[in-house]
Amino acid sequence: MANVYEALDNKSCVDCIYLDFRKAFDSVPHNKLLLKLWKSGIVGPLWDWLHVYLSERRQCVVVNGTTSSFLK
């Protein structure tokens, strides 16, 4: 973030990307998506972040204050 603030202070151009992953990947097999991204050249820290985000997810449902067991 320091680089962003510095660029803004210097009146430089700052590019920002907003991502909304709430349901974007729910219907896509994550392993196939990750492989396709890797083959497309999306590697390094961005790929690592996506891999952790898509691989380390757990889901549950809350109804009237009662929480189901977590699914991985």
PDB file of C-alpha atoms in Angstrom:
ATOM      1  CA  MET A   1       0.000   0.000   0.000  1.00  0.00           C
ATOM      2  CA  ALA A   2       2.916   2.352   0.586  1.00  0.00           C
ATOM      3  CA  ASN A   3       3.622   2.319  -3.155  1.00  0.00           C
ATOM      4  CA  VAL A   4       0.013   3.263  -3.892  1.00  0.00           C
ATOM      5  CA  TYR A   5       0.080   6.166  -1.450  1.00  0.00           C
ATOM      6  CA  GLU A   6       3.429   7.312  -2.814  1.00  0.00           C
ATOM      7  CA  ALA A   7       2.114   7.205  -6.385  1.00  0.00           C
ATOM      8  CA  LEU A   8      -0.978   9.165  -5.386  1.00  0.00           C
ATOM      9  CA  ASP A   9       1.153  11.748  -3.582  1.00  0.00           C
ATOM     10  CA  ASN A  10       3.250  12.125  -6.741  1.00  0.00           C
ATOM     11  CA  LYS A  11       0.068  12.431  -8.831  1.00  0.00           C
ATOM     12  CA  SER A  12       1.025   9.285 -10.752  1.00  0.00           C
ATOM     13  CA  CYS A  13      -1.461   6.939 -12.351  1.00  0.00           C
ATOM     14  CA  VAL A  14      -2.609   4.075 -10.124  1.00  0.00           C
ATOM     15  CA  ASP A  15      -4.356   1.023 -11.552  1.00  0.00           C
ATOM     16  CA  CYS A  16      -6.635  -1.032  -9.338  1.00  0.00           C
ATOM     17  CA  ILE A  17      -8.519  -4.251  -9.973  1.00  0.00           C
ATOM     18  CA  TYR A  18     -11.536  -5.186  -7.870  1.00  0.00           C
ATOM     19  CA  LEU A  19     -12.448  -8.859  -7.776  1.00  0.00           C
ATOM     20  CA  ASP A  20     -15.715 -10.320  -6.536  1.00  0.00           C
ATOM     21  CA  PHE A  21     -15.261 -14.053  -6.015  1.00  0.00           C
ATOM     22  CA  ARG A  22     -18.481 -14.718  -4.113  1.00  0.00           C
ATOM     23  CA  LYS A  23     -19.906 -17.123  -6.702  1.00  0.00           C
ATOM     24  CA  ALA A  24     -17.507 -16.800  -9.609  1.00  0.00           C
ATOM     25  CA  PHE A  25     -15.830 -20.189  -9.142  1.00  0.00           C
ATOM     26  CA  ASP A  26     -18.595 -22.251  -7.540  1.00  0.00           C
ATOM     27  CA  SER A  27     -19.582 -23.970 -10.809  1.00  0.00           C
ATOM     28  CA  VAL A  28     -16.048 -24.514 -12.162  1.00  0.00           C
ATOM     29  CA  PRO A  29     -13.841 -27.458 -11.101  1.00  0.00           C
ATOM     30  CA  HIS A  30     -11.104 -25.634  -9.216  1.00  0.00           C
ATOM     31  CA  ASN A  31      -8.272 -27.971 -10.205  1.00  0.00           C
ATOM     32  CA  LYS A  32      -9.067 -27.518 -13.916  1.00  0.00           C
ATOM     33  CA  LEU A  33      -9.312 -23.751 -13.525  1.00  0.00           C
ATOM     34  CA  LEU A  34      -5.967 -23.570 -11.723  1.00  0.00           C
ATOM     35  CA  LEU A  35      -4.286 -25.717 -14.376  1.00  0.00           C
ATOM     36  CA  LYS A  36      -5.698 -23.541 -17.162  1.00  0.00           C
ATOM     37  CA  LEU A  37      -4.503 -20.381 -15.411  1.00  0.00           C
ATOM     38  CA  TRP A  38      -1.028 -21.905 -14.979  1.00  0.00           C
ATOM     39  CA  LYS A  39      -0.853 -22.889 -18.663  1.00  0.00           C
ATOM     40  CA  SER A  40      -1.998 -19.360 -19.614  1.00  0.00           C
ATOM     41  CA  GLY A  41       0.950 -17.821 -17.807  1.00  0.00           C
ATOM     42  CA  ILE A  42      -0.783 -16.818 -14.567  1.00  0.00           C
ATOM     43  CA  VAL A  43       1.997 -17.944 -12.220  1.00  0.00           C
ATOM     44  CA  GLY A  44       3.861 -16.688  -9.201  1.00  0.00           C
ATOM     45  CA  PRO A  45       2.226 -14.908  -6.261  1.00  0.00           C
ATOM     46  CA  LEU A  46      -1.143 -14.400  -8.011  1.00  0.00           C
ATOM     47  CA  TRP A  47      -1.458 -18.092  -8.844  1.00  0.00           C
ATOM     48  CA  ASP A  48      -0.329 -19.032  -5.336  1.00  0.00           C
ATOM     49  CA  TRP A  49      -3.015 -16.781  -3.843  1.00  0.00           C
ATOM     50  CA  LEU A  50      -5.730 -18.200  -6.107  1.00  0.00           C
ATOM     51  CA  HIS A  51      -4.598 -21.748  -5.287  1.00  0.00           C
ATOM     52  CA  VAL A  52      -4.853 -21.165  -1.541  1.00  0.00           C
ATOM     53  CA  TYR A  53      -8.166 -19.308  -1.931  1.00  0.00           C
ATOM     54  CA  LEU A  54      -9.735 -22.089  -3.990  1.00  0.00           C
ATOM     55  CA  SER A  55      -8.135 -25.044  -2.195  1.00  0.00           C
ATOM     56  CA  GLU A  56      -8.476 -24.116   1.459  1.00  0.00           C
ATOM     57  CA  ARG A  57     -12.183 -23.279   1.485  1.00  0.00           C
ATOM     58  CA  ARG A  58     -14.710 -24.643   3.957  1.00  0.00           C
ATOM     59  CA  GLN A  59     -18.466 -24.194   3.747  1.00  0.00           C
ATOM     60  CA  CYS A  60     -21.327 -24.333   6.192  1.00  0.00           C
ATOM     61  CA  VAL A  61     -24.935 -23.211   6.413  1.00  0.00           C
ATOM     62  CA  VAL A  62     -26.441 -21.120   9.200  1.00  0.00           C
ATOM     63  CA  VAL A  63     -30.221 -21.263   9.714  1.00  0.00           C
ATOM     64  CA  ASN A  64     -31.863 -19.483  12.633  1.00  0.00           C
ATOM     65  CA  GLY A  65     -28.551 -19.347  14.480  1.00  0.00           C
ATOM     66  CA  THR A  66     -27.795 -23.060  14.048  1.00  0.00           C
ATOM     67  CA  THR A  67     -24.627 -23.846  12.117  1.00  0.00           C
ATOM     68  CA  SER A  68     -24.165 -27.034  10.103  1.00  0.00           C
ATOM     69  CA  SER A  69     -20.914 -28.960  10.163  1.00  0.00           C
ATOM     70  CA  PHE A  70     -18.226 -27.605   7.863  1.00  0.00           C
ATOM     71  CA  LEU A  71     -17.621 -29.195   4.473  1.00  0.00           C
ATOM     72  CA  LYS A  72     -14.306 -28.902   2.729  1.00  0.00           C
TER      73      LYS A  72
END
